[in-house]
Amino acid sequence: MSELESNSNDTSITNKFSCLDGEIITTNTKVKKIDFTDGDEYLHTLSKGDNIFYVMQGSGVTFYNNKEYYWKKNDIINLTENNENIKHYAYNKETSLLYISNNANTIYTSSFGGVISSTFGG
């Protein structure tokens, strides 16, 4: 069983990534699960290259480059700016984002079973 698979037969996105308690870092890619509770904020600096956020559950807003980006479950945000500060704010309890950054400007979503590329919308 791979590190990203679950023991359960449940096919929900949250279940598939529930084992990501910290970060997975390779040569060019970083994957991190960001968990919030109601009203939590998460501040960080974007990596150079692609910065993808997949909303696993919940809803909220991202403040970036003097703009607001509202999001909900199953939304995808891709920011390709580099070294910019960003702030996420969660509206709901149990909100989770999956953050993927790739310094090589190439992201291989097939390594996640096509989950990211096939669940756009909400």
PDB file of N, CA and C in Angstrom, residues 23-121:
ATOM      1  N   GLU A  23       4.463  16.915   6.228  1.00  0.00           N
ATOM      2  CA  GLU A  23       4.838  17.262   4.868  1.00  0.00           C
ATOM      3  C   GLU A  23       5.523  16.083   4.208  1.00  0.00           C
ATOM      4  N   ILE A  24       5.357  16.004   2.895  1.00  0.00           N
ATOM      5  CA  ILE A  24       6.133  15.088   2.076  1.00  0.00           C
ATOM      6  C   ILE A  24       6.965  15.977   1.162  1.00  0.00           C
ATOM      7  N   ILE A  25       8.279  15.836   1.209  1.00  0.00           N
ATOM      8  CA  ILE A  25       9.154  16.682   0.407  1.00  0.00           C
ATOM      9  C   ILE A  25      10.068  15.795  -0.429  1.00  0.00           C
ATOM     10  N   THR A  26      10.086  16.058  -1.753  1.00  0.00           N
ATOM     11  CA  THR A  26      11.014  15.390  -2.655  1.00  0.00           C
ATOM     12  C   THR A  26      11.943  16.449  -3.230  1.00  0.00           C
ATOM     13  N   THR A  27      12.720  16.091  -4.225  1.00  0.00           N
ATOM     14  CA  THR A  27      13.673  17.030  -4.813  1.00  0.00           C
ATOM     15  C   THR A  27      13.009  18.302  -5.302  1.00  0.00           C
ATOM     16  N   ASN A  28      11.874  18.183  -6.013  1.00  0.00           N
ATOM     17  CA  ASN A  28      11.220  19.355  -6.597  1.00  0.00           C
ATOM     18  C   ASN A  28       9.812  19.613  -6.089  1.00  0.00           C
ATOM     19  N   THR A  29       9.259  18.715  -5.295  1.00  0.00           N
ATOM     20  CA  THR A  29       7.854  18.815  -4.918  1.00  0.00           C
ATOM     21  C   THR A  29       7.681  18.754  -3.405  1.00  0.00           C
ATOM     22  N   LYS A  30       6.739  19.556  -2.926  1.00  0.00           N
ATOM     23  CA  LYS A  30       6.372  19.538  -1.508  1.00  0.00           C
ATOM     24  C   LYS A  30       4.861  19.355  -1.437  1.00  0.00           C
ATOM     25  N   VAL A  31       4.401  18.440  -0.596  1.00  0.00           N
ATOM     26  CA  VAL A  31       2.978  18.196  -0.377  1.00  0.00           C
ATOM     27  C   VAL A  31       2.714  18.355   1.113  1.00  0.00           C
ATOM     28  N   LYS A  32       1.695  19.135   1.436  1.00  0.00           N
ATOM     29  CA  LYS A  32       1.375  19.374   2.846  1.00  0.00           C
ATOM     30  C   LYS A  32      -0.134  19.485   3.009  1.00  0.00           C
ATOM     31  N   LYS A  33      -0.661  18.841   4.034  1.00  0.00           N
ATOM     32  CA  LYS A  33      -2.066  18.991   4.397  1.00  0.00           C
ATOM     33  C   LYS A  33      -2.155  20.107   5.430  1.00  0.00           C
ATOM     34  N   ILE A  34      -3.030  21.090   5.157  1.00  0.00           N
ATOM     35  CA  ILE A  34      -3.227  22.219   6.066  1.00  0.00           C
ATOM     36  C   ILE A  34      -4.605  22.068   6.698  1.00  0.00           C
ATOM     37  N   ASP A  35      -4.661  21.859   8.006  1.00  0.00           N
ATOM     38  CA  ASP A  35      -5.923  21.698   8.730  1.00  0.00           C
ATOM     39  C   ASP A  35      -6.264  22.980   9.481  1.00  0.00           C
ATOM     40  N   PHE A  36      -7.538  23.341   9.466  1.00  0.00           N
ATOM     41  CA  PHE A  36      -8.040  24.527  10.153  1.00  0.00           C
ATOM     42  C   PHE A  36      -9.172  24.125  11.093  1.00  0.00           C
ATOM     43  N   THR A  37      -9.486  25.009  12.040  1.00  0.00           N
ATOM     44  CA  THR A  37     -10.757  24.960  12.743  1.00  0.00           C
ATOM     45  C   THR A  37     -11.446  26.279  12.436  1.00  0.00           C
ATOM     46  N   ASP A  38     -12.677  26.415  12.828  1.00  0.00           N
ATOM     47  CA  ASP A  38     -13.468  27.604  12.495  1.00  0.00           C
ATOM     48  C   ASP A  38     -12.719  28.879  12.864  1.00  0.00           C
ATOM     49  N   GLY A  39     -12.522  29.735  11.886  1.00  0.00           N
ATOM     50  CA  GLY A  39     -11.883  31.014  12.125  1.00  0.00           C
ATOM     51  C   GLY A  39     -10.369  31.011  12.107  1.00  0.00           C
ATOM     52  N   ASP A  40      -9.755  29.867  11.854  1.00  0.00           N
ATOM     53  CA  ASP A  40      -8.296  29.800  11.814  1.00  0.00           C
ATOM     54  C   ASP A  40      -7.724  30.489  10.583  1.00  0.00           C
ATOM     55  N   GLU A  41      -6.501  30.983  10.738  1.00  0.00           N
ATOM     56  CA  GLU A  41      -5.740  31.553   9.630  1.00  0.00           C
ATOM     57  C   GLU A  41      -4.466  30.741   9.439  1.00  0.00           C
ATOM     58  N   TYR A  42      -3.979  30.716   8.213  1.00  0.00           N
ATOM     59  CA  TYR A  42      -2.703  30.076   7.919  1.00  0.00           C
ATOM     60  C   TYR A  42      -1.913  31.021   7.028  1.00  0.00           C
ATOM     61  N   LEU A  43      -0.755  31.455   7.494  1.00  0.00           N
ATOM     62  CA  LEU A  43       0.099  32.385   6.756  1.00  0.00           C
ATOM     63  C   LEU A  43       1.352  31.662   6.283  1.00  0.00           C
ATOM     64  N   HIS A  44       1.769  31.927   5.044  1.00  0.00           N
ATOM     65  CA  HIS A  44       3.026  31.374   4.552  1.00  0.00           C
ATOM     66  C   HIS A  44       3.468  32.116   3.298  1.00  0.00           C
ATOM     67  N   THR A  45       4.633  31.764   2.798  1.00  0.00           N
ATOM     68  CA  THR A  45       5.174  32.353   1.578  1.00  0.00           C
ATOM     69  C   THR A  45       5.112  31.315   0.474  1.00  0.00           C
ATOM     70  N   LEU A  46       4.638  31.717  -0.698  1.00  0.00           N
ATOM     71  CA  LEU A  46       4.559  30.798  -1.824  1.00  0.00           C
ATOM     72  C   LEU A  46       5.948  30.436  -2.321  1.00  0.00           C
ATOM     73  N   SER A  47       6.084  29.213  -2.793  1.00  0.00           N
ATOM     74  CA  SER A  47       7.330  28.772  -3.401  1.00  0.00           C
ATOM     75  C   SER A  47       7.420  29.299  -4.824  1.00  0.00           C
ATOM     76  N   LYS A  48       8.631  29.399  -5.340  1.00  0.00           N
ATOM     77  CA  LYS A  48       8.808  29.765  -6.739  1.00  0.00           C
ATOM     78  C   LYS A  48       8.283  28.608  -7.583  1.00  0.00           C
ATOM     79  N   GLY A  49       7.456  28.904  -8.577  1.00  0.00           N
ATOM     80  CA  GLY A  49       6.861  27.865  -9.412  1.00  0.00           C
ATOM     81  C   GLY A  49       5.385  27.717  -9.121  1.00  0.00           C
ATOM     82  N   ASP A  50       4.847  26.524  -9.367  1.00  0.00           N
ATOM     83  CA  ASP A  50       3.420  26.266  -9.157  1.00  0.00           C
ATOM     84  C   ASP A  50       3.121  26.057  -7.683  1.00  0.00           C
ATOM     85  N   ASN A  51       2.000  26.633  -7.241  1.00  0.00           N
ATOM     86  CA  ASN A  51       1.487  26.460  -5.886  1.00  0.00           C
ATOM     87  C   ASN A  51       0.015  26.111  -6.019  1.00  0.00           C
ATOM     88  N   ILE A  52      -0.311  24.850  -5.783  1.00  0.00           N
ATOM     89  CA  ILE A  52      -1.668  24.354  -5.985  1.00  0.00           C
ATOM     90  C   ILE A  52      -2.288  24.054  -4.629  1.00  0.00           C
ATOM     91  N   PHE A  53      -3.515  24.522  -4.452  1.00  0.00           N
ATOM     92  CA  PHE A  53      -4.284  24.251  -3.244  1.00  0.00           C
ATOM     93  C   PHE A  53      -5.562  23.540  -3.657  1.00  0.00           C
ATOM     94  N   TYR A  54      -5.772  22.342  -3.122  1.00  0.00           N
ATOM     95  CA  TYR A  54      -7.005  21.595  -3.357  1.00  0.00           C
ATOM     96  C   TYR A  54      -7.798  21.629  -2.057  1.00  0.00           C
ATOM     97  N   VAL A  55      -9.060  22.046  -2.126  1.00  0.00           N
ATOM     98  CA  VAL A  55      -9.903  22.142  -0.933  1.00  0.00           C
ATOM     99  C   VAL A  55     -10.509  20.767  -0.668  1.00  0.00           C
ATOM    100  N   MET A  56      -9.989  20.084   0.336  1.00  0.00           N
ATOM    101  CA  MET A  56     -10.448  18.746   0.679  1.00  0.00           C
ATOM    102  C   MET A  56     -11.802  18.779   1.378  1.00  0.00           C
ATOM    103  N   GLN A  57     -11.998  19.770   2.239  1.00  0.00           N
ATOM    104  CA  GLN A  57     -13.276  19.936   2.941  1.00  0.00           C
ATOM    105  C   GLN A  57     -13.347  21.346   3.495  1.00  0.00           C
ATOM    106  N   GLY A  58     -14.576  21.820   3.699  1.00  0.00           N
ATOM    107  CA  GLY A  58     -14.785  23.142   4.264  1.00  0.00           C
ATOM    108  C   GLY A  58     -14.821  24.242   3.220  1.00  0.00           C
ATOM    109  N   SER A  59     -14.695  25.490   3.698  1.00  0.00           N
ATOM    110  CA  SER A  59     -14.702  26.651   2.806  1.00  0.00           C
ATOM    111  C   SER A  59     -13.952  27.791   3.476  1.00  0.00           C
ATOM    112  N   GLY A  60     -13.613  28.794   2.668  1.00  0.00           N
ATOM    113  CA  GLY A  60     -12.891  29.934   3.207  1.00  0.00           C
ATOM    114  C   GLY A  60     -12.491  30.909   2.130  1.00  0.00           C
ATOM    115  N   VAL A  61     -11.473  31.695   2.436  1.00  0.00           N
ATOM    116  CA  VAL A  61     -10.992  32.717   1.509  1.00  0.00           C
ATOM    117  C   VAL A  61      -9.466  32.771   1.611  1.00  0.00           C
ATOM    118  N   THR A  62      -8.835  33.052   0.473  1.00  0.00           N
ATOM    119  CA  THR A  62      -7.396  33.250   0.421  1.00  0.00           C
ATOM    120  C   THR A  62      -7.126  34.689   0.023  1.00  0.00           C
ATOM    121  N   PHE A  63      -6.270  35.358   0.772  1.00  0.00           N
ATOM    122  CA  PHE A  63      -5.871  36.732   0.475  1.00  0.00           C
ATOM    123  C   PHE A  63      -4.488  36.682  -0.155  1.00  0.00           C
ATOM    124  N   TYR A  64      -4.410  37.169  -1.385  1.00  0.00           N
ATOM    125  CA  TYR A  64      -3.161  37.073  -2.127  1.00  0.00           C
ATOM    126  C   TYR A  64      -3.064  38.207  -3.137  1.00  0.00           C
ATOM    127  N   ASN A  65      -1.976  38.929  -3.125  1.00  0.00           N
ATOM    128  CA  ASN A  65      -1.711  39.966  -4.122  1.00  0.00           C
ATOM    129  C   ASN A  65      -2.843  40.999  -4.180  1.00  0.00           C
ATOM    130  N   ASN A  66      -3.307  41.426  -3.016  1.00  0.00           N
ATOM    131  CA  ASN A  66      -4.394  42.413  -2.880  1.00  0.00           C
ATOM    132  C   ASN A  66      -5.723  41.949  -3.470  1.00  0.00           C
ATOM    133  N   LYS A  67      -5.942  40.630  -3.535  1.00  0.00           N
ATOM    134  CA  LYS A  67      -7.201  40.071  -4.035  1.00  0.00           C
ATOM    135  C   LYS A  67      -7.702  39.019  -3.059  1.00  0.00           C
ATOM    136  N   GLU A  68      -9.011  38.733  -3.144  1.00  0.00           N
ATOM    137  CA  GLU A  68      -9.630  37.696  -2.324  1.00  0.00           C
ATOM    138  C   GLU A  68     -10.104  36.578  -3.236  1.00  0.00           C
ATOM    139  N   TYR A  69      -9.764  35.342  -2.885  1.00  0.00           N
ATOM    140  CA  TYR A  69     -10.184  34.165  -3.636  1.00  0.00           C
ATOM    141  C   TYR A  69     -11.018  33.291  -2.702  1.00  0.00           C
ATOM    142  N   TYR A  70     -12.315  33.197  -2.977  1.00  0.00           N
ATOM    143  CA  TYR A  70     -13.226  32.397  -2.159  1.00  0.00           C
ATOM    144  C   TYR A  70     -13.219  30.964  -2.667  1.00  0.00           C
ATOM    145  N   TRP A  71     -13.256  30.016  -1.735  1.00  0.00           N
ATOM    146  CA  TRP A  71     -13.193  28.622  -2.121  1.00  0.00           C
ATOM    147  C   TRP A  71     -14.080  27.756  -1.233  1.00  0.00           C
ATOM    148  N   LYS A  72     -14.402  26.572  -1.775  1.00  0.00           N
ATOM    149  CA  LYS A  72     -15.222  25.576  -1.077  1.00  0.00           C
ATOM    150  C   LYS A  72     -14.716  24.187  -1.459  1.00  0.00           C
ATOM    151  N   LYS A  73     -15.296  23.172  -0.857  1.00  0.00           N
ATOM    152  CA  LYS A  73     -14.877  21.793  -1.084  1.00  0.00           C
ATOM    153  C   LYS A  73     -14.773  21.484  -2.576  1.00  0.00           C
ATOM    154  N   ASN A  74     -13.701  20.814  -2.954  1.00  0.00           N
ATOM    155  CA  ASN A  74     -13.374  20.361  -4.312  1.00  0.00           C
ATOM    156  C   ASN A  74     -12.862  21.456  -5.235  1.00  0.00           C
ATOM    157  N   ASP A  75     -12.731  22.691  -4.755  1.00  0.00           N
ATOM    158  CA  ASP A  75     -12.143  23.746  -5.587  1.00  0.00           C
ATOM    159  C   ASP A  75     -10.624  23.570  -5.647  1.00  0.00           C
ATOM    160  N   ILE A  76     -10.047  24.101  -6.724  1.00  0.00           N
ATOM    161  CA  ILE A  76      -8.601  24.081  -6.908  1.00  0.00           C
ATOM    162  C   ILE A  76      -8.131  25.502  -7.170  1.00  0.00           C
ATOM    163  N   ILE A  77      -7.077  25.913  -6.479  1.00  0.00           N
ATOM    164  CA  ILE A  77      -6.474  27.229  -6.697  1.00  0.00           C
ATOM    165  C   ILE A  77      -5.035  26.978  -7.135  1.00  0.00           C
ATOM    166  N   ASN A  78      -4.627  27.569  -8.252  1.00  0.00           N
ATOM    167  CA  ASN A  78      -3.249  27.435  -8.725  1.00  0.00           C
ATOM    168  C   ASN A  78      -2.637  28.823  -8.842  1.00  0.00           C
ATOM    169  N   LEU A  79      -1.650  29.095  -8.029  1.00  0.00           N
ATOM    170  CA  LEU A  79      -0.955  30.379  -8.037  1.00  0.00           C
ATOM    171  C   LEU A  79       0.486  30.144  -8.475  1.00  0.00           C
ATOM    172  N   THR A  80       0.910  30.822  -9.528  1.00  0.00           N
ATOM    173  CA  THR A  80       2.249  30.583 -10.067  1.00  0.00           C
ATOM    174  C   THR A  80       3.224  31.714  -9.780  1.00  0.00           C
ATOM    175  N   GLU A  81       2.827  32.654  -8.969  1.00  0.00           N
ATOM    176  CA  GLU A  81       3.750  33.722  -8.586  1.00  0.00           C
ATOM    177  C   GLU A  81       4.820  33.147  -7.662  1.00  0.00           C
ATOM    178  N   ASN A  82       5.895  33.882  -7.501  1.00  0.00           N
ATOM    179  CA  ASN A  82       6.941  33.352  -6.631  1.00  0.00           C
ATOM    180  C   ASN A  82       7.248  34.290  -5.475  1.00  0.00           C
ATOM    181  N   ASN A  83       7.548  33.663  -4.362  1.00  0.00           N
ATOM    182  CA  ASN A  83       7.983  34.366  -3.150  1.00  0.00           C
ATOM    183  C   ASN A  83       7.019  35.456  -2.689  1.00  0.00           C
ATOM    184  N   GLU A  84       5.746  35.211  -2.805  1.00  0.00           N
ATOM    185  CA  GLU A  84       4.724  36.149  -2.343  1.00  0.00           C
ATOM    186  C   GLU A  84       4.109  35.619  -1.050  1.00  0.00           C
ATOM    187  N   ASN A  85       3.713  36.516  -0.166  1.00  0.00           N
ATOM    188  CA  ASN A  85       3.021  36.125   1.058  1.00  0.00           C
ATOM    189  C   ASN A  85       1.559  35.851   0.747  1.00  0.00           C
ATOM    190  N   ILE A  86       0.997  34.903   1.477  1.00  0.00           N
ATOM    191  CA  ILE A  86      -0.380  34.493   1.252  1.00  0.00           C
ATOM    192  C   ILE A  86      -1.015  34.176   2.602  1.00  0.00           C
ATOM    193  N   LYS A  87      -2.328  34.424   2.726  1.00  0.00           N
ATOM    194  CA  LYS A  87      -3.046  34.116   3.963  1.00  0.00           C
ATOM    195  C   LYS A  87      -4.349  33.414   3.598  1.00  0.00           C
ATOM    196  N   HIS A  88      -4.609  32.278   4.258  1.00  0.00           N
ATOM    197  CA  HIS A  88      -5.856  31.532   4.100  1.00  0.00           C
ATOM    198  C   HIS A  88      -6.666  31.698   5.383  1.00  0.00           C
ATOM    199  N   TYR A  89      -7.973  31.850   5.234  1.00  0.00           N
ATOM    200  CA  TYR A  89      -8.872  31.987   6.378  1.00  0.00           C
ATOM    201  C   TYR A  89     -10.010  30.987   6.207  1.00  0.00           C
ATOM    202  N   ALA A  90     -10.242  30.138   7.199  1.00  0.00           N
ATOM    203  CA  ALA A  90     -11.279  29.102   7.132  1.00  0.00           C
ATOM    204  C   ALA A  90     -12.592  29.606   7.711  1.00  0.00           C
ATOM    205  N   TYR A  91     -13.695  29.342   7.000  1.00  0.00           N
ATOM    206  CA  TYR A  91     -15.030  29.695   7.481  1.00  0.00           C
ATOM    207  C   TYR A  91     -15.652  28.588   8.324  1.00  0.00           C
ATOM    208  N   ASN A  92     -15.285  27.346   8.057  1.00  0.00           N
ATOM    209  CA  ASN A  92     -15.937  26.198   8.672  1.00  0.00           C
ATOM    210  C   ASN A  92     -14.992  25.427   9.580  1.00  0.00           C
ATOM    211  N   LYS A  93     -15.579  24.716  10.537  1.00  0.00           N
ATOM    212  CA  LYS A  93     -14.814  23.771  11.328  1.00  0.00           C
ATOM    213  C   LYS A  93     -14.391  22.634  10.405  1.00  0.00           C
ATOM    214  N   GLU A  94     -13.286  22.011  10.730  1.00  0.00           N
ATOM    215  CA  GLU A  94     -12.764  20.876   9.973  1.00  0.00           C
ATOM    216  C   GLU A  94     -12.513  21.210   8.506  1.00  0.00           C
ATOM    217  N   THR A  95     -11.916  22.340   8.248  1.00  0.00           N
ATOM    218  CA  THR A  95     -11.515  22.719   6.897  1.00  0.00           C
ATOM    219  C   THR A  95     -10.100  22.218   6.643  1.00  0.00           C
ATOM    220  N   SER A  96      -9.874  21.649   5.450  1.00  0.00           N
ATOM    221  CA  SER A  96      -8.552  21.140   5.088  1.00  0.00           C
ATOM    222  C   SER A  96      -8.207  21.506   3.653  1.00  0.00           C
ATOM    223  N   LEU A  97      -6.968  21.932   3.463  1.00  0.00           N
ATOM    224  CA  LEU A  97      -6.422  22.182   2.131  1.00  0.00           C
ATOM    225  C   LEU A  97      -5.263  21.226   1.905  1.00  0.00           C
ATOM    226  N   LEU A  98      -5.118  20.761   0.679  1.00  0.00           N
ATOM    227  CA  LEU A  98      -3.934  20.012   0.292  1.00  0.00           C
ATOM    228  C   LEU A  98      -3.078  20.965  -0.526  1.00  0.00           C
ATOM    229  N   TYR A  99      -1.879  21.261  -0.048  1.00  0.00           N
ATOM    230  CA  TYR A  99      -0.970  22.209  -0.694  1.00  0.00           C
ATOM    231  C   TYR A  99       0.125  21.437  -1.410  1.00  0.00           C
ATOM    232  N   ILE A 100       0.287  21.722  -2.698  1.00  0.00           N
ATOM    233  CA  ILE A 100       1.326  21.090  -3.500  1.00  0.00           C
ATOM    234  C   ILE A 100       2.125  22.194  -4.174  1.00  0.00           C
ATOM    235  N   SER A 101       3.425  22.217  -3.950  1.00  0.00           N
ATOM    236  CA  SER A 101       4.274  23.192  -4.635  1.00  0.00           C
ATOM    237  C   SER A 101       5.355  22.443  -5.387  1.00  0.00           C
ATOM    238  N   ASN A 102       5.702  22.993  -6.540  1.00  0.00           N
ATOM    239  CA  ASN A 102       6.682  22.347  -7.389  1.00  0.00           C
ATOM    240  C   ASN A 102       7.607  23.401  -7.966  1.00  0.00           C
ATOM    241  N   ASN A 103       8.844  23.385  -7.583  1.00  0.00           N
ATOM    242  CA  ASN A 103       9.806  24.378  -8.055  1.00  0.00           C
ATOM    243  C   ASN A 103      10.178  24.227  -9.514  1.00  0.00           C
ATOM    244  N   ALA A 104       9.908  23.085 -10.106  1.00  0.00           N
ATOM    245  CA  ALA A 104      10.277  22.857 -11.504  1.00  0.00           C
ATOM    246  C   ALA A 104       9.162  23.273 -12.461  1.00  0.00           C
ATOM    247  N   ASN A 105       8.080  23.869 -11.940  1.00  0.00           N
ATOM    248  CA  ASN A 105       6.926  24.264 -12.753  1.00  0.00           C
ATOM    249  C   ASN A 105       6.270  23.093 -13.465  1.00  0.00           C
ATOM    250  N   THR A 106       6.467  21.895 -12.967  1.00  0.00           N
ATOM    251  CA  THR A 106       5.832  20.713 -13.532  1.00  0.00           C
ATOM    252  C   THR A 106       5.271  19.906 -12.378  1.00  0.00           C
ATOM    253  N   ILE A 107       3.976  19.652 -12.394  1.00  0.00           N
ATOM    254  CA  ILE A 107       3.346  18.878 -11.327  1.00  0.00           C
ATOM    255  C   ILE A 107       2.762  17.606 -11.913  1.00  0.00           C
ATOM    256  N   TYR A 108       3.069  16.482 -11.312  1.00  0.00           N
ATOM    257  CA  TYR A 108       2.613  15.203 -11.825  1.00  0.00           C
ATOM    258  C   TYR A 108       1.422  14.729 -11.011  1.00  0.00           C
ATOM    259  N   THR A 109       0.222  15.117 -11.415  1.00  0.00           N
ATOM    260  CA  THR A 109      -0.966  14.734 -10.659  1.00  0.00           C
ATOM    261  C   THR A 109      -1.271  13.257 -10.816  1.00  0.00           C
ATOM    262  N   SER A 110      -0.725  12.596 -11.824  1.00  0.00           N
ATOM    263  CA  SER A 110      -0.990  11.174 -11.991  1.00  0.00           C
ATOM    264  C   SER A 110      -0.462  10.371 -10.810  1.00  0.00           C
ATOM    265  N   SER A 111       0.524  10.881 -10.091  1.00  0.00           N
ATOM    266  CA  SER A 111       1.030  10.164  -8.927  1.00  0.00           C
ATOM    267  C   SER A 111       0.008  10.133  -7.797  1.00  0.00           C
ATOM    268  N   PHE A 112      -1.034  10.962  -7.878  1.00  0.00           N
ATOM    269  CA  PHE A 112      -2.118  10.946  -6.906  1.00  0.00           C
ATOM    270  C   PHE A 112      -3.351  10.276  -7.492  1.00  0.00           C
ATOM    271  N   GLY A 113      -3.185   9.432  -8.489  1.00  0.00           N
ATOM    272  CA  GLY A 113      -4.301   8.715  -9.077  1.00  0.00           C
ATOM    273  C   GLY A 113      -5.249   9.604  -9.853  1.00  0.00           C
ATOM    274  N   GLY A 114      -4.803  10.736 -10.350  1.00  0.00           N
ATOM    275  CA  GLY A 114      -5.661  11.629 -11.118  1.00  0.00           C
ATOM    276  C   GLY A 114      -6.678  12.362 -10.272  1.00  0.00           C
ATOM    277  N   VAL A 115      -6.599  12.252  -8.957  1.00  0.00           N
ATOM    278  CA  VAL A 115      -7.593  12.854  -8.079  1.00  0.00           C
ATOM    279  C   VAL A 115      -7.702  14.351  -8.305  1.00  0.00           C
ATOM    280  N   ILE A 116      -6.590  15.031  -8.362  1.00  0.00           N
ATOM    281  CA  ILE A 116      -6.623  16.485  -8.479  1.00  0.00           C
ATOM    282  C   ILE A 116      -7.166  16.915  -9.827  1.00  0.00           C
ATOM    283  N   SER A 117      -6.753  16.247 -10.892  1.00  0.00           N
ATOM    284  CA  SER A 117      -7.168  16.682 -12.216  1.00  0.00           C
ATOM    285  C   SER A 117      -8.596  16.273 -12.551  1.00  0.00           C
ATOM    286  N   SER A 118      -9.205  15.370 -11.774  1.00  0.00           N
ATOM    287  CA  SER A 118     -10.532  14.878 -12.141  1.00  0.00           C
ATOM    288  C   SER A 118     -11.650  15.350 -11.222  1.00  0.00           C
ATOM    289  N   THR A 119     -11.350  16.180 -10.232  1.00  0.00           N
ATOM    290  CA  THR A 119     -12.388  16.557  -9.273  1.00  0.00           C
ATOM    291  C   THR A 119     -12.682  18.044  -9.269  1.00  0.00           C
ATOM    292  N   PHE A 120     -12.302  18.750 -10.305  1.00  0.00           N
ATOM    293  CA  PHE A 120     -12.508  20.195 -10.337  1.00  0.00           C
ATOM    294  C   PHE A 120     -13.990  20.519 -10.282  1.00  0.00           C
ATOM    295  N   GLY A 121     -14.334  21.554  -9.570  1.00  0.00           N
ATOM    296  CA  GLY A 121     -15.728  21.994  -9.478  1.00  0.00           C
ATOM    297  C   GLY A 121     -16.192  21.951  -8.044  1.00  0.00           C
TER     298      GLY A 121
END
